[in-house]
Amino acid sequence: GHTLSINSLSILLREEGFKVDLIQVNRSYRPGWVARLKGVRAAFRLVPYIAHLWASAGRVQLFHIMANSGWSWHLFAAPAIWIAKLRGIPVVVNYRGGEADVFFNRAFSSVRPSLSRADAIIVPSGFLDAVFAKRGFPTRIVPNIIDLSRFQAEARPYVLAPRESPHLIVTRNLELIYDNATARRIRIQYGGSV
């Protein structure tokens, strides 16, 4: 998921001449033995993360926060928003994740104060745009980016042999929110397998 998007965005921004301070939320534990201490280990990630955010806010002109639902919101996105606002830095929240509606139904009263401090909210889909609109938060849809140079098409088109059907691979969780029914309709229409 997000790592490819964050790394791709970081590379593209640097190619355009921007300085990027990338702050990871899942850095290795220091010292390494802390990884075995469930419950305690979160503090060994959270404290350096908060310190890095604070220091970064003194060097940057904008916080672009990749956010999603659940504890990730509370532990990583919300603190980044508040630190940016305390340091006078504008905030763009880039919200991802199909569980947003469920999460917001359960916890929006605790999410709203942080989210209301964002200068802009961007989402990758109309689905998430509707989730935010339902709660009075306008968003801008910015589709996922892809580095097309990583993919090479064959020089000649693939020709199916007699009795061979096309195969479509869906690399997504099989949950309703991902609209896998569309892939099934394609299979039925073209007689292939999924």
Coordinates of N, CA and C in Angstrom, one line a residue:
G1 N 0.6 -1.2 0.0 CA 0.0 0.0 0.0 C 0.7 1.3 0.0
H2 N 0.7 1.9 1.2 CA 1.1 3.3 1.3 C 2.6 3.5 1.0
T3 N 3.4 2.6 1.3 CA 4.9 2.8 1.2 C 5.2 3.1 -0.3
L4 N 4.7 2.3 -1.2 CA 4.9 2.6 -2.6 C 4.5 4.0 -3.0
S5 N 3.3 4.4 -2.6 CA 2.8 5.8 -2.8 C 3.7 6.8 -2.2
I6 N 4.1 6.6 -1.0 CA 4.9 7.6 -0.3 C 6.3 7.7 -1.0
N7 N 6.9 6.6 -1.3 CA 8.2 6.6 -1.9 C 8.1 7.2 -3.3
S8 N 7.1 6.8 -4.1 CA 6.9 7.4 -5.4 C 6.7 8.9 -5.4
L9 N 5.8 9.4 -4.5 CA 5.6 10.8 -4.3 C 6.9 11.5 -3.9
S10 N 7.6 10.9 -3.0 CA 8.9 11.5 -2.5 C 9.8 11.7 -3.7
I11 N 10.0 10.6 -4.5 CA 10.9 10.7 -5.7 C 10.4 11.7 -6.6
L12 N 9.1 11.8 -7.0 CA 8.6 12.8 -7.9 C 8.9 14.2 -7.4
L13 N 8.6 14.4 -6.1 CA 8.8 15.8 -5.6 C 10.3 16.2 -5.6
R14 N 11.2 15.2 -5.3 CA 12.6 15.5 -5.4 C 13.1 15.8 -6.8
E15 N 12.5 15.1 -7.8 CA 12.8 15.3 -9.2 C 12.4 16.7 -9.6
E16 N 11.4 17.3 -8.9 CA 10.9 18.6 -9.3 C 11.7 19.7 -8.5
G17 N 12.7 19.3 -7.7 CA 13.5 20.2 -6.9 C 13.1 20.5 -5.5
F18 N 12.1 19.8 -5.0 CA 11.7 20.0 -3.6 C 12.5 19.2 -2.7
K19 N 12.7 19.7 -1.5 CA 13.4 18.9 -0.4 C 12.3 18.2 0.3
V20 N 12.5 16.9 0.6 CA 11.5 16.1 1.2 C 12.1 15.5 2.5
D21 N 11.3 15.6 3.6 CA 11.7 15.0 4.9 C 10.7 13.9 5.1
L22 N 11.1 12.7 4.8 CA 10.2 11.5 4.9 C 10.3 10.9 6.3
I23 N 9.2 10.9 7.1 CA 9.1 10.4 8.4 C 8.4 9.1 8.4
Q24 N 9.1 8.0 8.8 CA 8.4 6.7 8.8 C 7.8 6.5 10.2
V25 N 6.6 5.8 10.1 CA 5.9 5.5 11.4 C 6.3 4.1 11.8
N26 N 7.0 3.3 11.0 CA 7.3 1.9 11.3 C 8.8 1.7 11.3
R27 N 9.6 2.6 11.8 CA 11.0 2.4 11.8 C 11.4 1.3 12.7
S28 N 12.6 0.7 12.5 CA 13.0 -0.4 13.4 C 13.1 0.1 14.8
Y29 N 12.9 -0.9 15.7 CA 13.0 -0.6 17.1 C 14.5 -0.4 17.5
R30 N 14.7 0.6 18.4 CA 16.0 0.8 19.0 C 15.9 0.8 20.5
P31 N 16.5 0.0 21.2 CA 17.3 -1.2 20.8 C 16.4 -2.3 20.2
G32 N 17.0 -3.2 19.4 CA 16.2 -4.2 18.7 C 15.4 -5.2 19.6
W33 N 15.9 -5.4 20.8 CA 15.2 -6.4 21.7 C 13.9 -5.9 22.1
V34 N 13.6 -4.6 22.0 CA 12.3 -4.0 22.4 C 11.2 -4.6 21.6
A35 N 11.5 -5.1 20.3 CA 10.4 -5.7 19.5 C 9.7 -6.8 20.1
R36 N 10.4 -7.5 21.1 CA 9.8 -8.6 21.8 C 8.8 -8.2 23.0
L37 N 8.8 -6.9 23.3 CA 8.0 -6.5 24.4 C 6.7 -5.9 24.0
K38 N 5.7 -6.7 23.8 CA 4.4 -6.2 23.3 C 3.8 -5.2 24.4
G39 N 3.2 -4.2 23.9 CA 2.6 -3.2 24.8 C 3.6 -2.1 25.0
V40 N 4.8 -2.4 25.4 CA 5.8 -1.4 25.7 C 6.5 -0.9 24.4
R41 N 6.6 -1.7 23.4 CA 7.3 -1.4 22.2 C 6.7 -0.2 21.4
A42 N 5.4 0.0 21.6 CA 4.8 1.1 20.9 C 5.4 2.5 21.3
A43 N 5.7 2.6 22.6 CA 6.3 3.8 23.1 C 7.7 4.1 22.5
F44 N 8.4 3.0 22.2 CA 9.8 3.1 21.6 C 9.7 3.5 20.1
R45 N 8.5 3.4 19.5 CA 8.3 4.0 18.2 C 7.7 5.3 18.2
L46 N 6.7 5.5 19.1 CA 5.9 6.7 19.2 C 6.8 7.9 19.6
V47 N 7.6 7.8 20.6 CA 8.4 8.9 21.2 C 9.4 9.4 20.1
P48 N 10.1 8.6 19.4 CA 11.0 9.1 18.4 C 10.2 9.7 17.2
Y49 N 9.1 9.1 16.9 CA 8.3 9.6 15.8 C 7.8 11.1 16.2
I50 N 7.3 11.3 17.4 CA 6.9 12.6 17.8 C 8.0 13.6 17.8
A51 N 9.2 13.2 18.2 CA 10.4 14.0 18.3 C 10.8 14.4 16.8
H52 N 10.7 13.4 15.9 CA 11.1 13.7 14.5 C 10.1 14.6 13.9
L53 N 8.8 14.5 14.2 CA 7.8 15.4 13.7 C 8.1 16.8 14.1
W54 N 8.4 17.0 15.4 CA 8.6 18.3 16.0 C 9.9 19.0 15.3
A55 N 10.9 18.2 15.2 CA 12.1 18.7 14.5 C 11.9 19.0 13.1
S56 N 11.2 18.2 12.4 CA 10.9 18.4 11.0 C 10.0 19.7 10.8
A57 N 9.1 19.9 11.7 CA 8.3 21.1 11.6 C 9.1 22.4 11.6
G58 N 10.3 22.4 12.1 CA 11.2 23.5 12.1 C 11.9 23.7 10.8
R59 N 11.9 22.7 9.9 CA 12.6 22.8 8.6 C 11.7 22.8 7.4
V60 N 10.5 22.5 7.5 CA 9.6 22.3 6.3 C 8.6 23.4 6.2
Q61 N 7.9 23.5 5.1 CA 6.9 24.5 4.8 C 5.5 23.9 4.8
L62 N 5.4 22.6 4.7 CA 4.2 21.9 4.6 C 4.3 20.5 5.1
F63 N 3.2 20.1 5.8 CA 3.1 18.6 6.2 C 2.1 18.0 5.3
H64 N 2.6 16.9 4.7 CA 1.7 16.1 3.8 C 1.6 14.7 4.6
I65 N 0.4 14.5 5.2 CA 0.2 13.3 6.1 C -0.6 12.3 5.4
M66 N 0.1 11.1 5.2 CA -0.6 9.9 4.8 C -1.4 9.3 6.0
A67 N -2.7 9.2 5.8 CA -3.5 8.8 7.0 C -4.5 7.7 6.6
N68 N -4.8 6.9 7.6 CA -5.9 6.0 7.4 C -6.6 5.7 8.8
S69 N -7.4 4.7 8.8 CA -8.3 4.5 9.9 C -7.7 3.8 11.1
G70 N -8.5 3.8 12.2 CA -8.1 3.1 13.4 C -7.0 3.7 14.2
W71 N -6.2 2.8 14.9 CA -5.2 3.3 15.8 C -4.1 4.1 15.0
S72 N -4.0 3.8 13.7 CA -3.0 4.5 12.9 C -3.4 6.0 12.9
W73 N -4.7 6.3 12.8 CA -5.1 7.7 12.8 C -4.7 8.4 14.2
H74 N -5.1 7.7 15.2 CA -4.9 8.3 16.6 C -3.4 8.4 17.0
L75 N -2.6 7.4 16.6 CA -1.2 7.4 17.0 C -0.2 8.2 16.0
F76 N -0.6 8.3 14.8 CA 0.3 8.9 13.8 C -0.2 10.1 13.1
A77 N -1.4 10.0 12.5 CA -1.9 11.2 11.8 C -2.3 12.3 12.7
A78 N -3.1 12.1 13.7 CA -3.5 13.2 14.6 C -2.4 13.9 15.3
P79 N -1.4 13.2 15.8 CA -0.2 13.9 16.4 C 0.5 14.8 15.4
A80 N 0.6 14.3 14.1 CA 1.3 15.1 13.1 C 0.5 16.4 12.8
I81 N -0.8 16.3 12.7 CA -1.6 17.4 12.5 C -1.5 18.5 13.6
W82 N -1.5 18.0 14.9 CA -1.4 18.9 16.0 C 0.0 19.6 16.1
I83 N 1.0 18.8 15.8 CA 2.3 19.4 15.9 C 2.5 20.4 14.8
A84 N 2.0 20.1 13.6 CA 2.1 21.1 12.5 C 1.4 22.4 12.8
K85 N 0.2 22.2 13.4 CA -0.6 23.4 13.8 C 0.1 24.2 14.9
L86 N 0.7 23.5 15.8 CA 1.4 24.2 16.9 C 2.6 25.0 16.4
R87 N 3.2 24.4 15.3 CA 4.4 25.0 14.8 C 4.1 26.0 13.6
G88 N 2.8 26.2 13.3 CA 2.4 27.1 12.2 C 2.6 26.6 10.8
I89 N 2.6 25.3 10.6 CA 2.8 24.6 9.3 C 1.5 24.2 8.7
P90 N 1.2 24.5 7.5 CA 0.0 24.0 6.8 C 0.0 22.5 6.7
V91 N -1.2 21.9 6.7 CA -1.3 20.5 6.7 C -2.2 20.0 5.6
V92 N -1.7 19.0 4.8 CA -2.6 18.3 3.8 C -2.7 16.9 4.3
V93 N -3.9 16.5 4.5 CA -4.2 15.1 5.0 C -4.6 14.3 3.7
N94 N -3.8 13.3 3.4 CA -4.0 12.4 2.3 C -4.6 11.1 2.9
Y95 N -5.9 11.0 2.9 CA -6.6 9.9 3.6 C -6.8 8.7 2.7
R96 N -6.4 7.5 3.2 CA -6.5 6.3 2.4 C -7.3 5.2 3.3
G97 N -7.9 4.3 2.6 CA -8.5 3.2 3.3 C -10.0 3.0 3.2
G98 N -10.4 1.8 2.9 CA -11.8 1.6 2.7 C -12.6 1.4 4.0
E99 N -12.0 1.4 5.1 CA -12.7 1.3 6.4 C -13.0 2.7 7.0
A100 N -12.9 3.7 6.2 CA -13.1 5.1 6.8 C -14.5 5.2 7.3
D101 N -15.5 4.8 6.5 CA -16.9 5.0 7.0 C -17.2 4.3 8.3
V102 N -16.7 3.1 8.4 CA -16.9 2.3 9.6 C -16.2 3.0 10.8
F103 N -15.0 3.4 10.5 CA -14.1 4.0 11.6 C -14.8 5.3 12.0
F104 N -15.2 6.1 11.0 CA -15.8 7.4 11.4 C -17.2 7.2 12.1
N105 N -17.9 6.2 11.7 CA -19.2 6.0 12.5 C -18.9 5.7 14.0
R106 N -17.8 5.1 14.2 CA -17.5 4.7 15.6 C -16.7 5.8 16.3
A107 N -15.9 6.5 15.6 CA -14.9 7.4 16.4 C -14.9 8.8 15.9
F108 N -15.9 9.3 15.1 CA -15.7 10.6 14.5 C -15.6 11.8 15.5
S109 N -16.2 11.6 16.6 CA -16.1 12.7 17.6 C -14.7 12.9 18.1
S110 N -13.9 11.9 18.1 CA -12.5 12.0 18.4 C -11.6 12.4 17.2
V111 N -12.1 12.1 16.0 CA -11.3 12.4 14.8 C -11.6 13.8 14.3
R112 N -12.8 14.3 14.5 CA -13.2 15.7 14.0 C -12.3 16.8 14.5
P113 N -11.9 16.9 15.7 CA -11.0 18.0 16.2 C -9.7 18.1 15.4
S114 N -9.1 17.0 15.2 CA -7.8 17.0 14.4 C -8.1 17.2 12.9
L115 N -9.1 16.6 12.4 CA -9.4 16.7 10.9 C -9.7 18.1 10.6
S116 N -10.4 18.8 11.5 CA -10.9 20.2 11.2 C -9.7 21.2 11.2
R117 N -8.5 20.7 11.6 CA -7.3 21.6 11.6 C -6.5 21.4 10.3
A118 N -6.9 20.5 9.4 CA -6.3 20.3 8.2 C -6.6 21.4 7.2
D119 N -5.6 21.8 6.5 CA -5.8 22.9 5.5 C -6.5 22.3 4.2
A120 N -6.2 21.1 3.9 CA -6.8 20.4 2.8 C -6.9 18.9 3.1
I121 N -7.9 18.2 2.5 CA -8.0 16.8 2.6 C -8.1 16.2 1.2
I122 N -7.2 15.3 0.9 CA -7.2 14.7 -0.4 C -7.5 13.2 -0.2
V123 N -8.2 12.6 -1.2 CA -8.5 11.2 -1.1 C -8.3 10.7 -2.6
P124 N -8.1 9.3 -2.7 CA -7.9 8.8 -4.0 C -9.1 8.4 -4.8
S125 N -10.3 8.5 -4.2 CA -11.5 7.9 -4.8 C -12.8 8.7 -4.5
G126 N -13.8 8.5 -5.3 CA -15.1 9.0 -5.1 C -15.7 8.4 -3.8
F127 N -15.4 7.2 -3.6 CA -15.9 6.5 -2.3 C -15.5 7.3 -1.1
L128 N -14.2 7.6 -1.0 CA -13.8 8.4 0.2 C -14.3 9.8 0.2
D129 N -14.4 10.4 -1.0 CA -15.0 11.7 -1.1 C -16.4 11.8 -0.5
A130 N -17.2 10.7 -0.8 CA -18.5 10.7 -0.3 C -18.5 10.4 1.3
V131 N -17.6 9.7 1.8 CA -17.5 9.4 3.2 C -17.2 10.7 3.9
F132 N -16.3 11.5 3.4 CA -16.0 12.8 4.1 C -17.2 13.8 3.9
A133 N -17.8 13.8 2.7 CA -18.8 14.8 2.4 C -20.0 14.5 3.3
K134 N -20.3 13.3 3.6 CA -21.4 12.9 4.5 C -21.2 13.6 5.9
R135 N -20.0 13.9 6.3 CA -19.7 14.5 7.6 C -19.3 15.9 7.5
G136 N -19.5 16.5 6.3 CA -19.3 18.0 6.1 C -17.9 18.4 5.8
F137 N -17.0 17.5 5.4 CA -15.6 17.8 5.1 C -15.4 17.7 3.6
P138 N -15.1 18.8 2.9 CA -14.9 18.7 1.5 C -13.5 18.1 1.2
T139 N -13.3 17.4 0.2 CA -12.1 16.8 -0.2 C -11.8 17.1 -1.7
R140 N -10.6 16.8 -2.1 CA -10.2 16.8 -3.5 C -9.7 15.4 -3.8
I141 N -10.2 14.9 -4.9 CA -9.8 13.6 -5.4 C -8.5 13.7 -6.2
V142 N -7.5 13.0 -5.7 CA -6.2 12.9 -6.4 C -5.9 11.4 -6.5
P143 N -6.1 10.9 -7.7 CA -5.9 9.5 -7.9 C -4.5 9.0 -7.6
N144 N -4.4 7.7 -7.3 CA -3.1 7.1 -7.0 C -2.1 7.4 -8.2
I145 N -0.8 7.5 -7.9 CA 0.1 7.7 -9.0 C 0.8 6.3 -9.3
I146 N 1.2 6.2 -10.5 CA 1.9 5.0 -10.9 C 3.1 5.4 -11.8
D147 N 4.2 4.7 -11.6 CA 5.3 4.9 -12.5 C 5.3 4.0 -13.7
L148 N 4.8 4.5 -14.8 CA 4.5 3.6 -16.0 C 5.8 3.1 -16.5
S149 N 7.0 3.7 -16.2 CA 8.2 3.2 -16.8 C 8.6 1.9 -16.2
R150 N 8.0 1.5 -15.1 CA 8.2 0.2 -14.5 C 7.6 -1.0 -15.2
F151 N 6.7 -0.6 -16.2 CA 6.0 -1.7 -16.9 C 6.3 -1.5 -18.4
Q152 N 6.6 -2.7 -19.0 CA 6.9 -2.7 -20.4 C 5.9 -3.6 -21.1
A153 N 5.2 -3.0 -22.1 CA 4.3 -3.8 -22.9 C 5.1 -4.6 -24.0
E154 N 4.6 -5.8 -24.3 CA 5.2 -6.5 -25.4 C 5.1 -5.8 -26.7
A155 N 6.0 -6.0 -27.6 CA 6.0 -5.4 -28.9 C 4.8 -5.9 -29.7
R156 N 4.4 -7.1 -29.6 CA 3.3 -7.6 -30.3 C 2.2 -8.0 -29.4
P157 N 0.9 -7.9 -29.8 CA -0.2 -8.2 -28.9 C -0.2 -9.7 -28.7
Y158 N -0.7 -10.1 -27.5 CA -0.9 -11.5 -27.2 C -2.1 -12.1 -27.9
V159 N -1.9 -13.2 -28.5 CA -3.0 -13.8 -29.3 C -3.4 -15.1 -28.5
L160 N -4.7 -15.2 -28.3 CA -5.2 -16.4 -27.6 C -5.2 -17.6 -28.5
A161 N -4.8 -18.7 -28.0 CA -4.9 -20.0 -28.8 C -6.3 -20.4 -28.7
P162 N -6.7 -21.3 -29.7 CA -8.1 -21.8 -29.7 C -8.4 -22.5 -28.3
R163 N -9.5 -22.3 -27.8 CA -10.0 -22.8 -26.5 C -9.3 -22.2 -25.3
E164 N -8.5 -21.2 -25.5 CA -7.8 -20.5 -24.4 C -8.7 -19.3 -24.1
S165 N -8.8 -19.0 -22.8 CA -9.6 -17.8 -22.4 C -8.7 -16.8 -21.7
P166 N -9.0 -15.6 -21.7 CA -8.2 -14.6 -21.0 C -8.2 -14.8 -19.5
H167 N -7.2 -14.5 -18.8 CA -7.1 -14.6 -17.4 C -6.9 -13.2 -16.8
L168 N -7.7 -12.9 -15.8 CA -7.6 -11.6 -15.1 C -7.2 -11.9 -13.7
I169 N -6.2 -11.2 -13.3 CA -5.7 -11.4 -11.9 C -6.1 -10.1 -11.1
V170 N -6.8 -10.4 -10.0 CA -7.3 -9.3 -9.1 C -6.4 -9.4 -7.9
T171 N -5.6 -8.3 -7.6 CA -4.8 -8.3 -6.5 C -5.3 -7.4 -5.4
R172 N -6.4 -7.8 -4.9 CA -7.2 -7.0 -3.9 C -7.8 -7.9 -2.9
N173 N -8.1 -7.4 -1.7 CA -8.8 -8.2 -0.7 C -10.2 -8.4 -1.3
L174 N -10.8 -9.6 -1.0 CA -12.1 -9.9 -1.5 C -13.2 -9.4 -0.6
E175 N -13.3 -8.1 -0.6 CA -14.3 -7.4 0.3 C -15.2 -6.5 -0.6
L176 N -16.4 -6.3 -0.2 CA -17.4 -5.6 -1.1 C -16.9 -4.2 -1.4
I177 N -16.2 -3.5 -0.5 CA -15.7 -2.1 -0.7 C -14.8 -2.0 -1.9
Y178 N -14.2 -3.1 -2.4 CA -13.2 -3.1 -3.5 C -13.8 -3.4 -4.8
D179 N -15.1 -3.5 -4.9 CA -15.9 -3.8 -6.1 C -15.3 -4.9 -7.0
N180 N -15.0 -6.0 -6.4 CA -14.5 -7.1 -7.2 C -15.6 -7.7 -8.1
A181 N -16.8 -7.3 -7.9 CA -17.9 -7.7 -8.8 C -17.6 -7.3 -10.2
T182 N -17.0 -6.1 -10.4 CA -16.6 -5.7 -11.7 C -15.7 -6.6 -12.4
A183 N -14.7 -7.2 -11.7 CA -13.8 -8.2 -12.3 C -14.6 -9.4 -12.7
R184 N -15.5 -9.8 -11.9 CA -16.3 -11.0 -12.2 C -17.2 -10.7 -13.5
R185 N -17.7 -9.5 -13.6 CA -18.5 -9.2 -14.8 C -17.6 -9.2 -16.1
I186 N -16.4 -8.8 -15.9 CA -15.5 -8.9 -17.1 C -15.2 -10.3 -17.4
R187 N -15.0 -11.2 -16.5 CA -14.8 -12.6 -16.7 C -15.9 -13.2 -17.4
I188 N -17.2 -12.9 -17.0 CA -18.3 -13.4 -17.6 C -18.5 -12.9 -19.1
Q189 N -18.2 -11.6 -19.3 CA -18.4 -11.0 -20.6 C -17.4 -11.6 -21.6
Y190 N -16.2 -11.9 -21.1 CA -15.1 -12.3 -22.1 C -14.8 -13.8 -21.9
G191 N -15.5 -14.5 -21.0 CA -15.4 -16.0 -20.9 C -14.1 -16.4 -20.3
G192 N -13.4 -15.5 -19.6 CA -12.2 -15.9 -18.9 C -12.3 -16.3 -17.5
S193 N -11.2 -16.5 -16.8 CA -11.3 -16.9 -15.4 C -10.7 -15.8 -14.6
V194 N -11.1 -15.8 -13.3 CA -10.6 -14.8 -12.4 C -9.8 -15.6 -11.3

